[in-house]
Coordinates of C-alpha atoms in Angstrom, one line a residue:
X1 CA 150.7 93.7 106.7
X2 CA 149.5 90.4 105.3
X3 CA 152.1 87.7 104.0
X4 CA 151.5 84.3 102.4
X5 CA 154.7 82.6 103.6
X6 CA 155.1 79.4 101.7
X7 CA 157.7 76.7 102.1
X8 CA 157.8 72.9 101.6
X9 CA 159.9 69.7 102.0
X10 CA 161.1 68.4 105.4
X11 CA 161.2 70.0 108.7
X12 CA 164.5 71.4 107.7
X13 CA 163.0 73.5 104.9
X14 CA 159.3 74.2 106.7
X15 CA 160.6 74.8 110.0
X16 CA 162.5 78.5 109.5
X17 CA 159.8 79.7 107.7
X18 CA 157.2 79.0 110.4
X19 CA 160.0 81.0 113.0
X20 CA 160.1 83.4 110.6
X21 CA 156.2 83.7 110.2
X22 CA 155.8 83.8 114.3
X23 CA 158.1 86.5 114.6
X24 CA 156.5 88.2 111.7
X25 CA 153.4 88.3 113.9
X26 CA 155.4 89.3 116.8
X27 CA 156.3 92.3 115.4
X28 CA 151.9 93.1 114.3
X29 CA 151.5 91.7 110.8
X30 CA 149.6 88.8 109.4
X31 CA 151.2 86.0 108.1
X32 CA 149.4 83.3 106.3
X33 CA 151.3 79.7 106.6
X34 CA 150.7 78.3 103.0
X35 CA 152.4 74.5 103.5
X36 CA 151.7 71.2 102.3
X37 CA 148.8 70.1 104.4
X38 CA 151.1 67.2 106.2
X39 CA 152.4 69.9 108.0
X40 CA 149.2 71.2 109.3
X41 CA 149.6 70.3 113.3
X42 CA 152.7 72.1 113.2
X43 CA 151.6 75.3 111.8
X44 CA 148.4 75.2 114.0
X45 CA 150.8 74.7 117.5
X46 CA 151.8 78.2 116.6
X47 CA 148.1 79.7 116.5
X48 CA 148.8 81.2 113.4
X49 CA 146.3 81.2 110.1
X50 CA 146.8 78.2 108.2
X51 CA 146.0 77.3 104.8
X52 CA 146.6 74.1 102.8
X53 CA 148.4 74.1 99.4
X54 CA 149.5 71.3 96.9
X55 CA 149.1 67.8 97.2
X56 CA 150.1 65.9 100.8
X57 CA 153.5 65.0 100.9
X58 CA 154.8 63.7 103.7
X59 CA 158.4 63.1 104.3
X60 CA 158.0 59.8 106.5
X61 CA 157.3 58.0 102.7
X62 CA 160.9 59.1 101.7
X63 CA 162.7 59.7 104.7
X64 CA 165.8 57.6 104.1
X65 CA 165.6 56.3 100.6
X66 CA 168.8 55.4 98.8
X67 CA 167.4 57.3 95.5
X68 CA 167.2 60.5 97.6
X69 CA 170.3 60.7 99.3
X70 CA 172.9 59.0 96.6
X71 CA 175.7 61.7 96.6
X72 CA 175.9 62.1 93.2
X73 CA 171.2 61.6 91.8
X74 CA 169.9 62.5 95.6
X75 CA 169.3 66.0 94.7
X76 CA 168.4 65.6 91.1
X77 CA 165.9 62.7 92.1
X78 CA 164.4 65.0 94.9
X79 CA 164.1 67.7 92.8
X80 CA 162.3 66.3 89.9
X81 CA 160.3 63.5 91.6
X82 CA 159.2 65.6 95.0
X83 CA 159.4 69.5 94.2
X84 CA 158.5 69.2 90.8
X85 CA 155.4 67.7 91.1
X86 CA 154.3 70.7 93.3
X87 CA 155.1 73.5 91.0
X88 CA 151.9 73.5 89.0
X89 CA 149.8 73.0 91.8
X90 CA 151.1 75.5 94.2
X91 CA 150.7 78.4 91.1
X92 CA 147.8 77.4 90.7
X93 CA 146.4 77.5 94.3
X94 CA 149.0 80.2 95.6
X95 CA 147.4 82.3 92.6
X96 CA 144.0 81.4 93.8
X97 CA 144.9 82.8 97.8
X98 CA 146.7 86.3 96.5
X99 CA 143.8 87.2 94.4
X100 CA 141.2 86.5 98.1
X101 CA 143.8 87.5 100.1
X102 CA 145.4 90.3 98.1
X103 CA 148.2 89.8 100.5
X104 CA 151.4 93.2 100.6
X105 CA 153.7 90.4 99.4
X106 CA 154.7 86.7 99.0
X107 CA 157.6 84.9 101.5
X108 CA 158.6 81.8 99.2
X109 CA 161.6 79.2 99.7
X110 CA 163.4 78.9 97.3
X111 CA 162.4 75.9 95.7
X112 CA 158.8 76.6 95.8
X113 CA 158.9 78.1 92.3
X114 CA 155.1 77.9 91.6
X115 CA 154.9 80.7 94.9
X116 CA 157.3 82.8 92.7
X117 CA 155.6 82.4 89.8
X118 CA 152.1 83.2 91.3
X119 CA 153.5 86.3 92.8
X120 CA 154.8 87.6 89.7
X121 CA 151.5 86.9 87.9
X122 CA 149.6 88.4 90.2
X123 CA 152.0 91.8 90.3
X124 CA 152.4 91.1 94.1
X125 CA 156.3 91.1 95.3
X126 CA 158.1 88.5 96.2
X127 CA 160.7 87.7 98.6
X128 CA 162.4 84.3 99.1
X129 CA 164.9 82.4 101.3
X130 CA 167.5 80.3 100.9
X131 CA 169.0 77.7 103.5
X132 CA 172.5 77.0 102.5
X133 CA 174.9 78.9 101.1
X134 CA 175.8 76.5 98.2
X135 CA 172.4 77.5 96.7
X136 CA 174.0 80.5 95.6
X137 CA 176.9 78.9 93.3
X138 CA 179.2 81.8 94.0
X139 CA 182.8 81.4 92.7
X140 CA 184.3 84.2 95.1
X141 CA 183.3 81.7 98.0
X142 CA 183.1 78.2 95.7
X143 CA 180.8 75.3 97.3
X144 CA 180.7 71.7 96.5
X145 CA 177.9 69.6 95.9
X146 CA 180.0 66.1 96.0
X147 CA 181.8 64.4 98.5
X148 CA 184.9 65.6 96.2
X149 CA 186.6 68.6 97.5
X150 CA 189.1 70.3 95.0
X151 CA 192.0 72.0 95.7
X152 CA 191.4 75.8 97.2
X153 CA 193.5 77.2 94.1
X154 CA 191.3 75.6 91.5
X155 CA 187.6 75.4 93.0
X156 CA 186.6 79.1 92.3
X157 CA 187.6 78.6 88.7
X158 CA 185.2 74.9 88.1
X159 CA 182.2 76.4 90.2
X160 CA 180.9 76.7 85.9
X161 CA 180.8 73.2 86.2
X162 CA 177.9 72.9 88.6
X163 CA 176.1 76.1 87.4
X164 CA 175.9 73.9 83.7
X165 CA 175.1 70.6 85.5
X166 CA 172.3 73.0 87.6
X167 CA 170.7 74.2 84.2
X168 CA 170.6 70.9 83.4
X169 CA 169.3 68.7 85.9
X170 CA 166.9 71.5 87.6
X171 CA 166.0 74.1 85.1
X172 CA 165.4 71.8 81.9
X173 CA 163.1 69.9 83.5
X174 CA 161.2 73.0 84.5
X175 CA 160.5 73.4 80.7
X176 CA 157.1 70.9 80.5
X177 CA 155.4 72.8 83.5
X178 CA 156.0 75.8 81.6
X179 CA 154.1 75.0 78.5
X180 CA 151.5 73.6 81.2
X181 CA 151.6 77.1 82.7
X182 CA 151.8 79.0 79.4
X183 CA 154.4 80.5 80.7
X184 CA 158.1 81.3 78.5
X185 CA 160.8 78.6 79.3
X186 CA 164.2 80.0 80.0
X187 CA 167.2 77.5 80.0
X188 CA 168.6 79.1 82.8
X189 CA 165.1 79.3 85.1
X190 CA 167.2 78.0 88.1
X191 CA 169.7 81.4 88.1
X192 CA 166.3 83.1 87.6
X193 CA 165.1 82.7 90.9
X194 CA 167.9 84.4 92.3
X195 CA 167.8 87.3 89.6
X196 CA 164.4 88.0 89.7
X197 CA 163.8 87.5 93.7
X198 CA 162.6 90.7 95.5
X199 CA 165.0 90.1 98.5
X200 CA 166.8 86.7 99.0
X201 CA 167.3 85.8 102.7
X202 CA 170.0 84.0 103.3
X203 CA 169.5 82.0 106.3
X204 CA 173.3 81.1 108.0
X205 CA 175.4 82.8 110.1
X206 CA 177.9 85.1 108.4
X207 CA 180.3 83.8 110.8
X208 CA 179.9 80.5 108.9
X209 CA 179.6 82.1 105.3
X210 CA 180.1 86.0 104.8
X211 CA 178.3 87.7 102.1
X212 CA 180.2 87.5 98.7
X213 CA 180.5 90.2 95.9
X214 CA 179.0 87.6 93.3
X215 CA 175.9 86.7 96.1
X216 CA 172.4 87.2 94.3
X217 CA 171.1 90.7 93.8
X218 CA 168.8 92.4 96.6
X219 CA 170.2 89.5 99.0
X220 CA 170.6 89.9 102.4
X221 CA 172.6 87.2 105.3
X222 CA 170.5 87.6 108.3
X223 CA 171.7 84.5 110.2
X224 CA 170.5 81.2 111.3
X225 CA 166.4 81.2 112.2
X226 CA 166.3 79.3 115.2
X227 CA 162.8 78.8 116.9
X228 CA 162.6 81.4 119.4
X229 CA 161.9 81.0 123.1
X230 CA 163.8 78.7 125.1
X231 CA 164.8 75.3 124.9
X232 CA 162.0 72.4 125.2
X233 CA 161.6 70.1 127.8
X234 CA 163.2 67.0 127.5
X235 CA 161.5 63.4 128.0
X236 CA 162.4 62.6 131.7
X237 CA 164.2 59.3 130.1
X238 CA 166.2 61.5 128.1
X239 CA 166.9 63.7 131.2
X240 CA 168.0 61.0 133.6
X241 CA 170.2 59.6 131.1
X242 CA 172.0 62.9 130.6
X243 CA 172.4 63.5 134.4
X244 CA 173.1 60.0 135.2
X245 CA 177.0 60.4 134.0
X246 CA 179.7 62.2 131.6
X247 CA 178.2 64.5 128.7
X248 CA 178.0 61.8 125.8
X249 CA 178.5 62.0 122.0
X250 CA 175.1 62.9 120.5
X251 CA 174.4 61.7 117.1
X252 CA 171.5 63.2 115.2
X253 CA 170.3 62.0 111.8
X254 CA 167.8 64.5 110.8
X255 CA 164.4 64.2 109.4
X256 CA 165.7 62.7 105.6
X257 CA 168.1 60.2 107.0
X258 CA 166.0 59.2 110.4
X259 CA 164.9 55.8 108.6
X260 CA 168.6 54.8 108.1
X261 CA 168.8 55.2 112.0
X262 CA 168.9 51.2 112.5
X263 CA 171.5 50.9 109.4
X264 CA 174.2 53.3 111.1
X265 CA 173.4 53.9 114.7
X266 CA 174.3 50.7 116.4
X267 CA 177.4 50.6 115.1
X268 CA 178.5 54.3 115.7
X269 CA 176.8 53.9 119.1
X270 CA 180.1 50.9 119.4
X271 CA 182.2 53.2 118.5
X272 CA 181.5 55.9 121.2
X273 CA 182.0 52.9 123.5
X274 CA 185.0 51.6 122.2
X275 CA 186.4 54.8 123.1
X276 CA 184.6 54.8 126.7
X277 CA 182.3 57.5 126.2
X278 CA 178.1 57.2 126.3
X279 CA 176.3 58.2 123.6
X280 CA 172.9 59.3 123.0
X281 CA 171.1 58.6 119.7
X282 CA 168.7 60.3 118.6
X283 CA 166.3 59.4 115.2
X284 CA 165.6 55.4 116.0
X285 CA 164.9 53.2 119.2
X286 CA 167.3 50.7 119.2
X287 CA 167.6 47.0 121.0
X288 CA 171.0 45.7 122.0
X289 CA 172.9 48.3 122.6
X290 CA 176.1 48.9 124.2
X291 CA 176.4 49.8 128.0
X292 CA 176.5 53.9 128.5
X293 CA 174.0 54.3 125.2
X294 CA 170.4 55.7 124.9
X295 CA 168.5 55.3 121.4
X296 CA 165.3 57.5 121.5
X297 CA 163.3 58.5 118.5
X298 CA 163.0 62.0 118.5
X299 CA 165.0 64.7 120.8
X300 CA 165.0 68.4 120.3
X301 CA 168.6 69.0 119.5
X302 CA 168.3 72.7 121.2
X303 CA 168.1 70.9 124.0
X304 CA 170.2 68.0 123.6
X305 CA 173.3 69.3 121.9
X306 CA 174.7 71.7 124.5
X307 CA 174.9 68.8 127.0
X308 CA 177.1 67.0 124.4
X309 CA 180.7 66.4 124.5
X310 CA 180.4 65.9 120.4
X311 CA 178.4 65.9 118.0
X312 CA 177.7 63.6 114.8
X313 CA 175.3 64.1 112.5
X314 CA 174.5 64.3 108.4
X315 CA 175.2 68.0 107.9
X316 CA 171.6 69.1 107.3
X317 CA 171.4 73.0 107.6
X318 CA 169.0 72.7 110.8
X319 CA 171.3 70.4 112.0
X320 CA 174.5 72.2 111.4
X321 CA 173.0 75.4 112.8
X322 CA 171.8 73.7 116.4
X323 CA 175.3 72.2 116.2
X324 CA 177.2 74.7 115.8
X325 CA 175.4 76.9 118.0
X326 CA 175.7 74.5 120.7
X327 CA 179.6 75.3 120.6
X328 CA 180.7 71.5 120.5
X329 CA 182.9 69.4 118.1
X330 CA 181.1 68.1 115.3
X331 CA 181.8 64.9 113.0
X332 CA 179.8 65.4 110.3
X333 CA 179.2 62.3 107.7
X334 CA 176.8 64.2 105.0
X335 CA 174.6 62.0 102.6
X336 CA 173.8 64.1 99.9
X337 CA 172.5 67.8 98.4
X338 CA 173.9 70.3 100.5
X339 CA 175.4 68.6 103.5
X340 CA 178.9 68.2 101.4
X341 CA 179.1 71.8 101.8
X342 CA 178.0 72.7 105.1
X343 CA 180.3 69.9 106.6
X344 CA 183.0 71.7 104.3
X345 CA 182.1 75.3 105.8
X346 CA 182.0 74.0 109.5
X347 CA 185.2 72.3 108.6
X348 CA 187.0 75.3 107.6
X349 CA 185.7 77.1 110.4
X350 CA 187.7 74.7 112.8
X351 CA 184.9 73.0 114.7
X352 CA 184.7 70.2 112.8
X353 CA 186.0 66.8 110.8
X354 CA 184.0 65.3 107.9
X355 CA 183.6 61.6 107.2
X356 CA 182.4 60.1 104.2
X357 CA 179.4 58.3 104.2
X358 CA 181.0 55.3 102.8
X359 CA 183.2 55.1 105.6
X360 CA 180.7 55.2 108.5
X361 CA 181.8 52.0 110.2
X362 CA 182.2 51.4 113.7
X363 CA 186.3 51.6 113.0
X364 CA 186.3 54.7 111.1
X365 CA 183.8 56.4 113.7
X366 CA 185.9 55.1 116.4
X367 CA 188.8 56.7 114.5
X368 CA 187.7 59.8 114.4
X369 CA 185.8 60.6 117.2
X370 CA 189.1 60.3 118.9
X371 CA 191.2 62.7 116.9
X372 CA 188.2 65.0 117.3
X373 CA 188.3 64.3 121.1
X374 CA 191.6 64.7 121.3
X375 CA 191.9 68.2 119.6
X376 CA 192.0 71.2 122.3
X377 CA 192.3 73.6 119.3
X378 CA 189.0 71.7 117.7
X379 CA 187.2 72.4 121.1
X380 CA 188.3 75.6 121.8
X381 CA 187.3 76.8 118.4
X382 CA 184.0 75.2 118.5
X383 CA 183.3 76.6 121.9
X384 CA 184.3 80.4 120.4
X385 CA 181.7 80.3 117.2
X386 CA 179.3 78.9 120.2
X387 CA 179.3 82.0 122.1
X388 CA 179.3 84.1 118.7
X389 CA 176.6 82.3 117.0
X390 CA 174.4 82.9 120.5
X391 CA 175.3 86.6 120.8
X392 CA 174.1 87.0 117.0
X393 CA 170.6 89.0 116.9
X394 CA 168.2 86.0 116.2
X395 CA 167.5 85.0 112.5
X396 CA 164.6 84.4 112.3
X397 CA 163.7 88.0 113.9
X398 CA 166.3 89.6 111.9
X399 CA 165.1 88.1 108.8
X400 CA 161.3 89.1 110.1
X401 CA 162.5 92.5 110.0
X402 CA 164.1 92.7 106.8
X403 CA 160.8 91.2 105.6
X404 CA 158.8 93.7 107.1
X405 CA 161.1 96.8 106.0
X406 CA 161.4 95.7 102.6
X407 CA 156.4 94.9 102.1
X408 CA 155.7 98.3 103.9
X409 CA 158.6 100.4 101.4
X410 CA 157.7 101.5 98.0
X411 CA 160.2 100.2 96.3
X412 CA 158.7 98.0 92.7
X413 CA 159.1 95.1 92.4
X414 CA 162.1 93.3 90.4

């Protein structure tokens, strides 16, 4: 089978659906990468078909901005001033490729509306994925999308506070590409795409989040899509630090908060040594550093995070998933979007502790780094999900499979 697979925003959001492509063409079938064309080296190291859509956008230009990662605006701003933009474009050209192509169906993020909308035009199915569980705005299993976390016994009743402030801040906006479109506005265009969807992936482990009786129709949990094969190589600087002592803290910053690097990491990089352990900081390199500390700009965390004692990072899905995967103790300090609630879902879990972004000093670090450390229980759990998480049939093939099951059936689309 033939499937434009479409995704776009930072290598968090691209990089599962190019796993998920490859192991769509491990199983025989022919996936066509549709992505922004900044991310044309990656999808070409894969040796599958590539094909440019929308207007370059490349996340080095925002990587870090306060606009974009203000707790309260980040999302809002991203959505309306970076995926936005790319709606009317990517109908327009994703409508252009089914109608060459004539493809058995359409693998979409979430976000990449003007995919959906293509795909419905063009009476091709559609199926889309979604990274993080909040996405979903169940009240059964209630998310937050704050750095405010309300009590247990009274979150499931306000999650109708975010679904109004959703239809407000993501599907109003939606209404000028419409008329641009000609196509209807619908107030609540946000709730649509989980409505209307084909199948929704959702891409966590249900050890993390199980599925929930209010979870999107025709959605399935499939689990984390971790590139397959085995871990990279690592620089031999990186390598001789590692073996040259104790396993250090590693602290990760992702690709949206890598530019902030030289704002946080020296002084969390004092904290690690204030409590006599190395660390090893990956996102920035870094001069005048303390003794027992490596800054390097760019690590593969598959690699890096097993050999951790902790971890501390800015809850991005990718992120959370190597972390937790790597069965270590996680401090997680998340910026904005959906990191609240994946540092509140690892939290629960037992594996980790959350600390606000305002209060990522060197004292407050030091602070908790050491309760973490300290915790045998925190360890212990962190080293169980670990083992479960790796024992899980992979995502990305999983969700390959659903894929697969679900273009070659009969069943109509939505």
């Amino acid at each position: 089978m033939r499937i434009v697979v479409n995704a776009f925003g930072t290598a968090g959001d691209v990089n599962p659906f190019i796993a998920i492509a490859r192991a769509l063409a491990a199983l025989g079938h022919e996936p066509i990468l549709a992505l922004n064309p900044a991310c044309e080296a990656a999808a070409k190291e894969t040796g599958l078909r590539f094909v440019p859509v929308g207007p370059r956008w490349d996340v080095d230009e925002v990587a870090g901005l306060e606009r974009y990662l203000d707790p309260n605006q980040g999302g809002i701003n991203v959505w309306k001033e970076i995926c936005l933009p790319n709606v009317a474009p990517t109908y327009r050209e994703l409508g252009e490729l089914i109608s060459q192509e004539r493809p058995d169906g359409v693998f979409a993020h979430f976000l990449c509306v003007g995919a959906q909308w293509a795909a419905r035009a063009a009476q091709v199915r559609c199926a889309i994925a979604t990274l993080a569980p909040c996405w979903w705005c169940s009240a059964e299993r209630p998310a937050i999308f704050a750095p405010q976390v309300p009590p247990r016994w009274l979150h499931r009743h306000l999650m109708w506070v975010p679904r109004i402030a959703i239809d407000f801040t993501i599907s109003k906006p939606m209404a000028p590409v419409c008329r641009e479109l000609g196509r209807p506005f619908r107030k609540d265009e946000y709730f649509r795409i989980f409505q209307e969807a084909d199948l929704d992936l959702g891409l966590w482990s249900p050890a993390l989040r199980p599925p929930a009786s209010d979870d999107p129709p025709r959605s399935q949990v499939v689990g984390f899509p971790f590139q397959p094969g085995a871990a990279p190589q690592l620089d031999p600087k990186i390598g001789a630090f590692l073996e040259s002592g104790p396993a250090p803290v590693v602290i990760g910053l992702g690709t949206s908060v890598r530019n902030l690097g030289p704002q946080f990491l020296p002084g969390v990089a004092r904290a690690c040594a204030r409590l006599g352990r190395r660390s090893l900081l990956v996102g920035a390199e870094l001069p005048d550093l303390p003794e027992g500390a490596l800054a390097v700009r760019a690590a593969p965390y598959s690699a890096v995070f097993p050999r951790a004692e902790a971890i501390v990072h800015h809850g991005g899905a990718g992120t959370t998933a190597e972390a937790l995967r790597a069965g270590k103790p996680t401090l997680i300090a998340p910026f904005a979007s959906d990191q609240f609630d994946n540092a509140l879902n690892a939290e629960r879990a037992g594996v980790s502790r959350t600390l606000p972004r305002a209060k990522l000093t060197e004292a407050s670090v030091a602070a908790a780094l050491a309760k973490l450390l300290a915790s045998a229980e925190t360890k212990e759990r962190a080293a169980r999900l670990g083992e479960v998480l790796r024992a899980e049939p992979p995502g990305a093939e999983a969700a390959a499979g659903a894929l697969a099951a679900f273009f070659s059936s009969r069943a109509p689309a939505y």
